[in-house]
CSV table of C-alpha atoms and ligand atoms in Angstrom, one decimal:
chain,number,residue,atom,x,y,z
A,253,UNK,CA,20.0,-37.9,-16.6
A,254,UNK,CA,19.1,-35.0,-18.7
A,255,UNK,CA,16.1,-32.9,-20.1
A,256,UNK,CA,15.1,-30.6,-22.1
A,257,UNK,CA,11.2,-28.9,-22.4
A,258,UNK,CA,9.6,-29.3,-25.4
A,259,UNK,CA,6.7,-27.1,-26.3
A,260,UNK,CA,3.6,-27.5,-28.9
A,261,UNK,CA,2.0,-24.5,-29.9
A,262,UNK,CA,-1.2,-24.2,-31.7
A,263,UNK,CA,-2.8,-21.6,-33.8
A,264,UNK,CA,0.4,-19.6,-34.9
A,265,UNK,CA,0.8,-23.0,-37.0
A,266,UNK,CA,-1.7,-21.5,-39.2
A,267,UNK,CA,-0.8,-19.0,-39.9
A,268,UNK,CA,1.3,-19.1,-43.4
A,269,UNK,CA,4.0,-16.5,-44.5
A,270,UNK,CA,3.4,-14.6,-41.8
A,271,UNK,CA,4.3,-17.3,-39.0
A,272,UNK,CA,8.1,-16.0,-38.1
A,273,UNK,CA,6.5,-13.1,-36.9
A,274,UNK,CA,4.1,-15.3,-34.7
A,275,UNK,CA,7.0,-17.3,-33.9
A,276,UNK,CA,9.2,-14.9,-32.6
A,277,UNK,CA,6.9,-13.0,-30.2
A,278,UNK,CA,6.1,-16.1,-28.3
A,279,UNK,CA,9.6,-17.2,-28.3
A,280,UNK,CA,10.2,-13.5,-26.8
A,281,UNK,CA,7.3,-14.4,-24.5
A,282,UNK,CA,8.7,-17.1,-23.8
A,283,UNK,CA,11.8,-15.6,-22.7
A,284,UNK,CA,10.2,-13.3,-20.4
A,285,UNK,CA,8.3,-16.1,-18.7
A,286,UNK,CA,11.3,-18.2,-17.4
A,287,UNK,CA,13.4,-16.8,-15.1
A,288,UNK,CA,17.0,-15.2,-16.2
A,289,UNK,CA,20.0,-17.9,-16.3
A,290,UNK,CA,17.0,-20.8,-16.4
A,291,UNK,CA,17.7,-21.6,-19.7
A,292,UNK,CA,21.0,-22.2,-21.8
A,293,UNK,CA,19.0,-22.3,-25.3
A,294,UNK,CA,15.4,-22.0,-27.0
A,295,UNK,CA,15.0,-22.5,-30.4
A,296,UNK,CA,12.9,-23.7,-32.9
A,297,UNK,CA,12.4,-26.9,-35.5
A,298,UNK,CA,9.3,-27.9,-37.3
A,299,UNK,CA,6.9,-25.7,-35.0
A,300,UNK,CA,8.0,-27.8,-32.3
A,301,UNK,CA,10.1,-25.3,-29.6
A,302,UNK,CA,12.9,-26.7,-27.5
A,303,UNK,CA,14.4,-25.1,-24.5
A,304,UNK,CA,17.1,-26.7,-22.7
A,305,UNK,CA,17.4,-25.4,-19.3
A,306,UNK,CA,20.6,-24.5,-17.4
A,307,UNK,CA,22.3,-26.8,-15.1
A,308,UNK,CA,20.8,-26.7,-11.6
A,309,UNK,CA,17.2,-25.0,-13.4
A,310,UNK,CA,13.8,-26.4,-11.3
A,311,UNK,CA,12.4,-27.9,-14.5
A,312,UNK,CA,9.2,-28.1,-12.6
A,313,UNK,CA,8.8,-24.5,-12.1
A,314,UNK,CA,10.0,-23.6,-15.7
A,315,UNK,CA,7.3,-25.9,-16.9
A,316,UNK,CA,4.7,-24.6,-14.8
A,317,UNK,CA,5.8,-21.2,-16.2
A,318,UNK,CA,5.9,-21.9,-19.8
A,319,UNK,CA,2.3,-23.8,-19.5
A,320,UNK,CA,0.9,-20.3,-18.5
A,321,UNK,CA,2.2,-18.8,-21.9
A,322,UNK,CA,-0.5,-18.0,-24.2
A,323,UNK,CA,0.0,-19.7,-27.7
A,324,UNK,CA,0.9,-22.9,-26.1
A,325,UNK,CA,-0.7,-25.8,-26.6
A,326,UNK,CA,1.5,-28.4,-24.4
A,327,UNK,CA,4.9,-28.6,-22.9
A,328,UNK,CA,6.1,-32.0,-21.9
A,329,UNK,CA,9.9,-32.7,-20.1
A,330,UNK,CA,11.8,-34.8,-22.4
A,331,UNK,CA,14.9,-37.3,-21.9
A,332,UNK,CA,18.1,-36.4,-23.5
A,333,UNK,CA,19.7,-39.8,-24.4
A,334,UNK,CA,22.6,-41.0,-26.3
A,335,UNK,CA,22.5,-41.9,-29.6
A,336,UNK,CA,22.0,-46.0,-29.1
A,337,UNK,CA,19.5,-47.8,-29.5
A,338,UNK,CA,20.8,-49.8,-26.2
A,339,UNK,CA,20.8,-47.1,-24.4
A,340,UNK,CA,17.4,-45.9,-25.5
A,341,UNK,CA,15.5,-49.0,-25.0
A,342,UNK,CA,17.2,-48.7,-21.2
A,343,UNK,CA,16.7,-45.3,-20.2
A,344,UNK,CA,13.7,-44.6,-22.4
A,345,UNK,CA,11.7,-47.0,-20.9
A,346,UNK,CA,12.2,-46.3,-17.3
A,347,UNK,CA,11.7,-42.4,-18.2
A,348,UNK,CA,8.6,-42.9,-19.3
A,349,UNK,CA,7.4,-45.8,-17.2
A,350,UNK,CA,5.3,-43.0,-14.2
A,351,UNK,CA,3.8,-41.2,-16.9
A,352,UNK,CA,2.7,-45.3,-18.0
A,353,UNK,CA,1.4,-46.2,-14.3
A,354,UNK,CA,-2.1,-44.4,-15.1
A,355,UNK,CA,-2.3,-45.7,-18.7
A,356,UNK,CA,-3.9,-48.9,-19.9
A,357,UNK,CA,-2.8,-48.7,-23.5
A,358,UNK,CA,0.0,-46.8,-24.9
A,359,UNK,CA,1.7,-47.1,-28.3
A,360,UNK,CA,5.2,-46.0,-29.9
A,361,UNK,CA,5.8,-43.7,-32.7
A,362,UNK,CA,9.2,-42.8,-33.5
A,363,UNK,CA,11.0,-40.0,-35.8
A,364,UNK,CA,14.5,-40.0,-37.4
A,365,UNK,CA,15.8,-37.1,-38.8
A,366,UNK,CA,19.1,-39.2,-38.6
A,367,UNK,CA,18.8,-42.1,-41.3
A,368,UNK,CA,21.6,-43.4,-40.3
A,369,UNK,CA,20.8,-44.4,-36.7
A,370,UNK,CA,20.9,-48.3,-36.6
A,371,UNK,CA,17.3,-48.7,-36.6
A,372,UNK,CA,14.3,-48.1,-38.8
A,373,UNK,CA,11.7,-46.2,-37.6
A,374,UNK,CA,9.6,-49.1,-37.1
A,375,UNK,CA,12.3,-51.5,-35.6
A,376,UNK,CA,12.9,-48.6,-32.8
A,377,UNK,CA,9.0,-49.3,-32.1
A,378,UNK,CA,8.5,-52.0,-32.2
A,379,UNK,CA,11.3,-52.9,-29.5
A,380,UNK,CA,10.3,-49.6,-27.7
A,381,UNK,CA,7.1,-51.5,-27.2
A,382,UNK,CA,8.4,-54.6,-26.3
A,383,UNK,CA,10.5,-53.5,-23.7
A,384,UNK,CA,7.9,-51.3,-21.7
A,385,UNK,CA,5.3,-54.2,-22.2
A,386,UNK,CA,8.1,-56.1,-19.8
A,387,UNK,CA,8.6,-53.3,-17.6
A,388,UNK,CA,5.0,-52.6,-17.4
A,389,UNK,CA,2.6,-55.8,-17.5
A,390,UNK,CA,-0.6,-53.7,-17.0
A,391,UNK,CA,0.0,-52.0,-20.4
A,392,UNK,CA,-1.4,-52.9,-23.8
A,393,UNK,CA,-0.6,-51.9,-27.3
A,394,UNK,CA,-3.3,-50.3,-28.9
A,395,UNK,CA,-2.2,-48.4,-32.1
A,396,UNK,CA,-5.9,-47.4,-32.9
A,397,UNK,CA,-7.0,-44.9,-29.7
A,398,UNK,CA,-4.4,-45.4,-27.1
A,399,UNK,CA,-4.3,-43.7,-24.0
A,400,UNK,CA,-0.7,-42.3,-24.3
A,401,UNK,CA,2.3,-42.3,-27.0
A,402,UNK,CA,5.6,-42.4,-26.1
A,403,UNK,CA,7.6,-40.8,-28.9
A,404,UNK,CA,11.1,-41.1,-29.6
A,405,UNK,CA,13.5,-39.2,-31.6
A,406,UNK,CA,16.5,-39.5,-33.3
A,407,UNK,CA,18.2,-35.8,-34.1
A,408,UNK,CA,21.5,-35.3,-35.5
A,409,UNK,CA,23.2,-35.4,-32.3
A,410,UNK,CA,21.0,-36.9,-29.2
A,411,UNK,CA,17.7,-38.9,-29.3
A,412,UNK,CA,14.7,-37.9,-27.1
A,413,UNK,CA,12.0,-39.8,-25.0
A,414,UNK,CA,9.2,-39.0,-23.8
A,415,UNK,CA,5.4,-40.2,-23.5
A,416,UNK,CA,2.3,-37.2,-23.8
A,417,UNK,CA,0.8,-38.6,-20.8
A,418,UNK,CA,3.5,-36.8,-19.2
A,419,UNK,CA,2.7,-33.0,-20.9
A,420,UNK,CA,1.1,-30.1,-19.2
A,421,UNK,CA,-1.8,-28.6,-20.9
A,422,UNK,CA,-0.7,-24.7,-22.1
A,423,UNK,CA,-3.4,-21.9,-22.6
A,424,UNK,CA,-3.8,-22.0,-26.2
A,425,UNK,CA,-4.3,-18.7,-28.4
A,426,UNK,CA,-2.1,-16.3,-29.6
A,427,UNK,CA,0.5,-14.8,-28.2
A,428,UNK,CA,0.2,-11.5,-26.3
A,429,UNK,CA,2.0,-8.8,-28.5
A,430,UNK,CA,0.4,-10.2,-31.6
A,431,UNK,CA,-3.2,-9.0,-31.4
A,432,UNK,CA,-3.1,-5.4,-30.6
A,433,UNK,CA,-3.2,-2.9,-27.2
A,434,UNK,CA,-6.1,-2.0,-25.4
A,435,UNK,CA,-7.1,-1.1,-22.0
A,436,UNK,CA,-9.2,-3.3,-19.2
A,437,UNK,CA,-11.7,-1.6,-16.8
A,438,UNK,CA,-10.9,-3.9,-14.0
A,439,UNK,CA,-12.6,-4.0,-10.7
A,440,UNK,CA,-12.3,-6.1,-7.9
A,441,UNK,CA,-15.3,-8.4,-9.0
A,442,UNK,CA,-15.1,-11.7,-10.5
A,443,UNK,CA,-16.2,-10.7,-14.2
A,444,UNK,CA,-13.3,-8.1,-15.3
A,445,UNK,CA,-10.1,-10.4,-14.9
A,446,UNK,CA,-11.9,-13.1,-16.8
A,447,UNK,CA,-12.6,-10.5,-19.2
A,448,UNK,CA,-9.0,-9.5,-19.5
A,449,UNK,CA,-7.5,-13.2,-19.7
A,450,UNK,CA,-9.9,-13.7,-22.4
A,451,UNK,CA,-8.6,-10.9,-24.6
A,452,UNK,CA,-4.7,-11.7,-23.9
A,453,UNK,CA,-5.6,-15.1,-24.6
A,454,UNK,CA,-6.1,-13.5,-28.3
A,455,UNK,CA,-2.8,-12.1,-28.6
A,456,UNK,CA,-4.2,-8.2,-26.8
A,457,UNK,CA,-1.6,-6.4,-24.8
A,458,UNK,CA,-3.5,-5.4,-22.1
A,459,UNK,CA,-3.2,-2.2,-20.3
A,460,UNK,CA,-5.7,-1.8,-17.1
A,461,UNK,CA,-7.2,1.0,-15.5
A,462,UNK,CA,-9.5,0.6,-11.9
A,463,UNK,CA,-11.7,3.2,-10.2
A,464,UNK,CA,-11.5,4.4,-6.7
A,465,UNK,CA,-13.1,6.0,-4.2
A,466,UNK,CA,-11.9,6.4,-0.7
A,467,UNK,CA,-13.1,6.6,1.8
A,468,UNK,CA,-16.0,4.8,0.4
A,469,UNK,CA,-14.0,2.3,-0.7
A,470,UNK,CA,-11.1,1.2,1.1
A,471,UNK,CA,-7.3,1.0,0.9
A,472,UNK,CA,-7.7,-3.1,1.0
A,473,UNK,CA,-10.0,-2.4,-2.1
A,474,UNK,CA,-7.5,-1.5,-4.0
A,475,UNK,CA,-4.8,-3.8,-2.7
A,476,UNK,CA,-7.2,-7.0,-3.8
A,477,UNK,CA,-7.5,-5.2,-7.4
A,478,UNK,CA,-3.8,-4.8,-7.4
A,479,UNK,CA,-3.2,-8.7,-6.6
A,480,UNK,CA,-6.1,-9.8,-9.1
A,481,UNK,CA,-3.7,-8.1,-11.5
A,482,UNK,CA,-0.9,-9.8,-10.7
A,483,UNK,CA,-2.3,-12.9,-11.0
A,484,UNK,CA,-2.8,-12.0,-14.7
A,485,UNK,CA,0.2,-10.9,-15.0
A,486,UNK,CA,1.5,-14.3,-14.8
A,487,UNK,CA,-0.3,-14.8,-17.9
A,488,UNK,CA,0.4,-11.6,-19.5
A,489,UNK,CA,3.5,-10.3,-18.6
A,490,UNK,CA,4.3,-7.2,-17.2
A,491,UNK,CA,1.7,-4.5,-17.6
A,492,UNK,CA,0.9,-1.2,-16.5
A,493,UNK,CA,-2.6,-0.5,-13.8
A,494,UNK,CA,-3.6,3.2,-13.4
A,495,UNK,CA,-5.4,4.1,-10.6
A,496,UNK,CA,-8.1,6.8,-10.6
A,497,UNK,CA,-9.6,8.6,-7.9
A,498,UNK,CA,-13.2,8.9,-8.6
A,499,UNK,CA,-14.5,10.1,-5.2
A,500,UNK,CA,-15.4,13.9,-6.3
A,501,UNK,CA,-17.1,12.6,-9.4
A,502,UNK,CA,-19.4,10.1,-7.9
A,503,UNK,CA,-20.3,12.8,-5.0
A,504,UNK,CA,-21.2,15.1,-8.3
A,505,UNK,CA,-23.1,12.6,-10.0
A,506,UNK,CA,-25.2,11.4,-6.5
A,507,UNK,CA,-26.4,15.0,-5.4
A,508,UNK,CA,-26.9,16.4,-8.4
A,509,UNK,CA,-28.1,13.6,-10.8
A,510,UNK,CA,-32.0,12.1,-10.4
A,511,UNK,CA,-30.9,8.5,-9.0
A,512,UNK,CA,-32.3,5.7,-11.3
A,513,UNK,CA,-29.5,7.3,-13.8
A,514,UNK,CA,-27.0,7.2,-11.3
A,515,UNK,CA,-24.9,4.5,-12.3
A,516,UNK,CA,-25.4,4.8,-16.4
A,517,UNK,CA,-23.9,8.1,-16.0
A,518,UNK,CA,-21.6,7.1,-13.7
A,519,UNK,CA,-20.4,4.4,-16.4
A,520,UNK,CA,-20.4,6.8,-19.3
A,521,UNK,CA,-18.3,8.6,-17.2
A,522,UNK,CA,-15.8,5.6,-16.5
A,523,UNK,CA,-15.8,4.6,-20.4
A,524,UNK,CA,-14.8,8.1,-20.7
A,525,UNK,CA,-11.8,8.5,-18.7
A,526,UNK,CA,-10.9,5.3,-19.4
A,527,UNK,CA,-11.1,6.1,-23.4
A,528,UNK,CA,-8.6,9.4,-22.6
A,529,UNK,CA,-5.9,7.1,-20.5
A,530,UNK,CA,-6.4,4.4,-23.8
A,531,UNK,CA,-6.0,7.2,-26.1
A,532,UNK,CA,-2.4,8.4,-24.1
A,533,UNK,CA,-0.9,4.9,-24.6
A,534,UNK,CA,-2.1,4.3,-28.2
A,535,UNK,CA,-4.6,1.8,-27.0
A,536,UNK,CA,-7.3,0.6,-29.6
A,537,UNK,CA,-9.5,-0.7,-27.5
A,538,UNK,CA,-11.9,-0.7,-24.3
A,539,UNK,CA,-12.3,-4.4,-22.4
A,540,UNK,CA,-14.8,-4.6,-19.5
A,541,UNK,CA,-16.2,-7.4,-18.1
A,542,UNK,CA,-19.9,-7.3,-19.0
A,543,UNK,CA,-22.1,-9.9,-19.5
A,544,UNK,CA,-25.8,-9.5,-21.1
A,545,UNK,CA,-28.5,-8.9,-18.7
A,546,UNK,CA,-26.4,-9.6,-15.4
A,547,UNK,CA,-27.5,-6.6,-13.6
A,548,UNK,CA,-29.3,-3.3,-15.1
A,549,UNK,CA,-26.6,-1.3,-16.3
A,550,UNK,CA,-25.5,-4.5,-18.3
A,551,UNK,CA,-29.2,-5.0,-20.4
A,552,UNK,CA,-28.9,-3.9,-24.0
A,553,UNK,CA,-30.5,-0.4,-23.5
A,554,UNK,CA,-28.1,0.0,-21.0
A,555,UNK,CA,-25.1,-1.0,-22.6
A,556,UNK,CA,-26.2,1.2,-25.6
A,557,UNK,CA,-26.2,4.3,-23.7
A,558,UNK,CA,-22.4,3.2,-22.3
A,559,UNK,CA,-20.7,2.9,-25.5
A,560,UNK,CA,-22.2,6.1,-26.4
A,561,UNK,CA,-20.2,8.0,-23.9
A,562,UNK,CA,-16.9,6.9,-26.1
A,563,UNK,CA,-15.5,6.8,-29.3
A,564,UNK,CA,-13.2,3.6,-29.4
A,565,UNK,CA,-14.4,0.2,-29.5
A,566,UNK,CA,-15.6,-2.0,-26.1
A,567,UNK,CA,-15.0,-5.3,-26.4
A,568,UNK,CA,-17.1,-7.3,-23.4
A,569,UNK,CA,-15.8,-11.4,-24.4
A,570,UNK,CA,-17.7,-12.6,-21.5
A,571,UNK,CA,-20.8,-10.9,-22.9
A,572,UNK,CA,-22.7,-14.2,-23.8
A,573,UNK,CA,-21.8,-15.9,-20.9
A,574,UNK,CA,-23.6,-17.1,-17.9
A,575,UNK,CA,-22.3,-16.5,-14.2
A,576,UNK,CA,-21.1,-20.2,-14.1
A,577,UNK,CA,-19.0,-20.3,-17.2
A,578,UNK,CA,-17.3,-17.3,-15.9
A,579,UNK,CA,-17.0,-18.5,-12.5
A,580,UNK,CA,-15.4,-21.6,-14.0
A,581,UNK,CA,-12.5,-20.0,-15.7
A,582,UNK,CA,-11.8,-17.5,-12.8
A,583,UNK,CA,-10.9,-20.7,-10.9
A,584,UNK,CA,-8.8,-22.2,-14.0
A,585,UNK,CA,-6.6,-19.2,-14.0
A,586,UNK,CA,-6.5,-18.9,-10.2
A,587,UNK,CA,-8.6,-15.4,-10.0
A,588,UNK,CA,-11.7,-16.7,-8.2
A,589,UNK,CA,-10.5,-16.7,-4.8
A,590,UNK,CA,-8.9,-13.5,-4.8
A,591,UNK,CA,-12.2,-11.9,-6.3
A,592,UNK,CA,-14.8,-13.2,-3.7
A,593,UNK,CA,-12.7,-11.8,-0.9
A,594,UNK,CA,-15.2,-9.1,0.7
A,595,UNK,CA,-14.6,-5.8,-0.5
A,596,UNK,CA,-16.9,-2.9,-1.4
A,597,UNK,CA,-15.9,-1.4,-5.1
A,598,UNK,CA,-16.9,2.1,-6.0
A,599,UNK,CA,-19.6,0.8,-8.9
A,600,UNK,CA,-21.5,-0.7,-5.7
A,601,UNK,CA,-21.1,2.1,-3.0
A,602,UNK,CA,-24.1,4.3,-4.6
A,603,UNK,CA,-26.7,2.3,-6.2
A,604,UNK,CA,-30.1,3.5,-6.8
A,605,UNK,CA,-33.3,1.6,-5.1
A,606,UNK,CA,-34.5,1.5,-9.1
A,607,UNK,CA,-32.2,1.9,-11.7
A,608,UNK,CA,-33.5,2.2,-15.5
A,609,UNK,CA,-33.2,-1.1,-17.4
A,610,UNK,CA,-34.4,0.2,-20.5
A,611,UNK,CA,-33.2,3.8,-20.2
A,612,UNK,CA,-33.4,6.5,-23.1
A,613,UNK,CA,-30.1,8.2,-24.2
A,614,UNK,CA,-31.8,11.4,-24.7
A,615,UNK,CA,-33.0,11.4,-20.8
A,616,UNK,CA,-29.2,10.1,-19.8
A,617,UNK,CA,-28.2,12.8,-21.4
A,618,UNK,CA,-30.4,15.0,-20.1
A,619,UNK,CA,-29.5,14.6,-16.1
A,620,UNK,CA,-25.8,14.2,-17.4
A,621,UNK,CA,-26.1,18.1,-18.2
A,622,UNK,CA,-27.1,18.6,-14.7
A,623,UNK,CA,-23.0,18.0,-13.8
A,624,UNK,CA,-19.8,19.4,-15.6
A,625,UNK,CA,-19.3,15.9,-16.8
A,626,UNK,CA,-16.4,16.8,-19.4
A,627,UNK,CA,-14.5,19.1,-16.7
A,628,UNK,CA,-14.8,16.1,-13.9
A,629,UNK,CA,-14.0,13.2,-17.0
A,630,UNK,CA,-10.6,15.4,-17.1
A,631,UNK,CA,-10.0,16.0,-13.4
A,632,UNK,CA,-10.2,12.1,-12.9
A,633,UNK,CA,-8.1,12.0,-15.8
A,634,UNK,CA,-5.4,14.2,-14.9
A,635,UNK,CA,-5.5,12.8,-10.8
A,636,UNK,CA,-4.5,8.9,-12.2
A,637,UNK,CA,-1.2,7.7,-11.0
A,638,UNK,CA,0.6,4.3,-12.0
A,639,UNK,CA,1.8,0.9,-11.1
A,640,UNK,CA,4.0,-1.2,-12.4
A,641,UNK,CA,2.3,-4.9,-12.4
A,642,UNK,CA,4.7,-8.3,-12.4
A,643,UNK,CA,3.3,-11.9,-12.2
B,729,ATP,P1,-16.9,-7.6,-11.9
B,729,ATP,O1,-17.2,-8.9,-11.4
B,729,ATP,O2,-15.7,-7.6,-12.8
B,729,ATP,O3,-16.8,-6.5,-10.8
B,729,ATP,P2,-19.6,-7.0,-12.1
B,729,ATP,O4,-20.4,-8.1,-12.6
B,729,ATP,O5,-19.5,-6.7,-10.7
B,729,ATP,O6,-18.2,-7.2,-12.8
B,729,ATP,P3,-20.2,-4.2,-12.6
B,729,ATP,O7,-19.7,-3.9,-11.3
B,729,ATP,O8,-21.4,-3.7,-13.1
B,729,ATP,O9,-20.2,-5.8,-12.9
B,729,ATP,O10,-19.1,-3.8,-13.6
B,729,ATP,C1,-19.1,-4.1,-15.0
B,729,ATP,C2,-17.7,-3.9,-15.5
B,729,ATP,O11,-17.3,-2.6,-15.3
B,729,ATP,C3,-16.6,-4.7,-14.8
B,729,ATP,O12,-16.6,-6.0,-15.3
B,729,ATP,C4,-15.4,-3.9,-15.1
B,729,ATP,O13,-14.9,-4.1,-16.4
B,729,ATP,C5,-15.9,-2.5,-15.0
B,729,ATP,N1,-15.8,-2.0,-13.6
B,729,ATP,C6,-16.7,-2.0,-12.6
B,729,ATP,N2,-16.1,-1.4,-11.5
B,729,ATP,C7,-14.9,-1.0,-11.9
B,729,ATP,C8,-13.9,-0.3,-11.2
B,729,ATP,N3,-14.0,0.1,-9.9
B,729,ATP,N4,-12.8,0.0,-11.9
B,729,ATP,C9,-12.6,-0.3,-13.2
B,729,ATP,N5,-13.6,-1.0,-13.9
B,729,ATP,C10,-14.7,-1.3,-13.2
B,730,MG,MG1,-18.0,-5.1,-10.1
């Protein structure tokens, strides 16, 4: 027996002239997804993408891989068959028959792009049908709402089968590469990685940057944040994480700052080195993962008095989300656990008794002037170092 993977994608179908160009960064993404020597071929007909793996590939695995792609909408195994309509019937029917087993109706639709196969398009149906209403007696035909198609199709040189039933669900979106760079403030929380999956899921290229401060914060601290972003990475592809050492600035900010501002300074500050590292690698972009009202640097005020500290856009998706919504999708993409794992991060370590909820940019600034903000934002700055980060 033999199969190939066929993929549906979704939005890039919209998108007119400019769709090649859609088209070929998630094939590239595509690529970089499935292991090397997985695949013999991946091309594509009628926005419908078809790789056919090497001999000896775990189809499984490259399917699990592919449905983690963003721009995908479904990838489904297929059966390669001969071109007769014998052989079809045969084959087709027991290919699809464990995709039927959870079905109650099901109906056939068939394509020829070969006009010469010895059936019409509706004879290949309707004998499709009749022969896995034999093999199956708990099935029904229902051509209005059925629970599953099983499609066939004749090409110019093999036919495949294969029923929906049997597809994996992608991510949807656009493809990462197609929607621009920008850089992630990610922590070890549950929020940030969301935050970032959201934004690649919209074609971003994400670039991440996380905050440190030993001893405060430990060296298993930054281990967790490392893994959280290699679970995205599966997603994403490669990407880069800087780490910054943000011990010296915090202890600058806590003894000489008064302490309700604490934090909101210690933010601008973040947005600020974060903005130079986004700046270095032609990033457009801030992402955090803030959501309105979740804690008192996150109210509107608050949030106000962050951007201010930068000049490049900060784009918070999760923003109008509650804590459940979020929660939900950090356990879709497999971040959750990893997140809840106990560690202190270095937004936590010095919190006031009562910080400002509705604070005043002119009194931020005020105690900001109190510390060399601009000479520490550079020292963090200059003190980052690097990782490589692979799914
Ligand atoms: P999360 O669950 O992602 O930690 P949170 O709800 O705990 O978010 P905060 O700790 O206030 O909220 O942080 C808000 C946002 O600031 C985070 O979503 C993240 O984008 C960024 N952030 C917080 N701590 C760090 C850090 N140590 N390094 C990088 N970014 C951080
Ligand atoms: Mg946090």
């Amino acid at each position: 027996m033999r199969e190939i993977i066929l993929i549906k994608y979704g939005e890039i179908i919209l998108k007119g002239l400019n769709r090649g160009k859609f088209e070929d960064i998630l094939l590239r993404n595509m690529r970089r997804a499935l292991l090397k020597n997985s695949y013999d071929e991946i091309r594509v007909m009628q926005a419908v993408v078809y790789v056919t793996p090497a001999g000896g590939a775990d189809i499984d695995n490259m399917v699990q891989r592919l449905s983690r792609v963003f721009g995908i909408l479904s990838v489904a195994r297929v059966l390669v068959c001969e071109k007769k309509a014998e052989v079809i019937l045969e084959k087709g029917c027991e290919y699809v028959s464990a995709a039927l087993d959870s079905c109650k109706t099901f109906k056939v639709e068939a394509k020829r792009s070969d006009k010469t196969f010895e059936l019409t398009s509706p004879q290949i149906c309707a004998q499709m049908g009749e022969a896995i209403l034999n093999a199956n007696p708990h099935l029904e035909v229902d051509v209005i709402k059925p629970d599953t198609i099983v499609r066939v199709e004749i090409r110019d040189k093999e036919a495949y089968v294969y029923a929906d039933a049997a597809r994996i669900l992608g991510p949807g979106g656009m493809p990462t590469g197609s929607g621009g760079k920008a850089t992630l403030l990610l922590s070890g929380g549950i929020d940030s990685p969301v935050a970032g999956y959201m934004m690649a899921k919209r074609g971003v290229t994400l670039d991440a940057v996380h905050f440190f401060s030993p001893p405060y914060t430990s060296e298993a601290a930054k281990e967790k944040v490392i893994d959280l972003a290699r679970i995205l990475a599966r997603y994403t592809g490669v990407f880069s994480l800087y780490i910054v050492p943000f011990t010296e600035q915090q202890l600058a900010i806590r003894d000489n700052c008064p302490e309700e501002h604490l934090t909101l300074i210690m933010r601008r500050m973040m947005m600020a080195v974060a903005e130079k590292l986004a700046r270095q690698n032609k990033d457009i972009a801030l992402i955090t993962g803030e959501s309105l009202g979740q804690v008192a640097s996150q109210t509107m005020h608050a949030l106000a008095v962050t951007n201010d500290a930068v000049s490049i856009p900060i784009f918070r998706p999760l923003i109008g989300m509650d804590k459940e919504e979020i929660i939900s999708i950090a356990r879709k993409i497999g971040t959750f656990e990893t997140s809840i794992l106990p560690y202190e991060d270095c937004c936590t370590v010095f919190v006031p008794r009562h910080p400002t909820t509705r604070p005043s940019l002119e009194k931020i600034l005020e105690s900001q002037a109190k510390i060399p903000f601009e000479k520490l934002t550079e020292k963090a700055f200059m003190e980052t170092t690097w990782v490589k980060v692979e799914g």
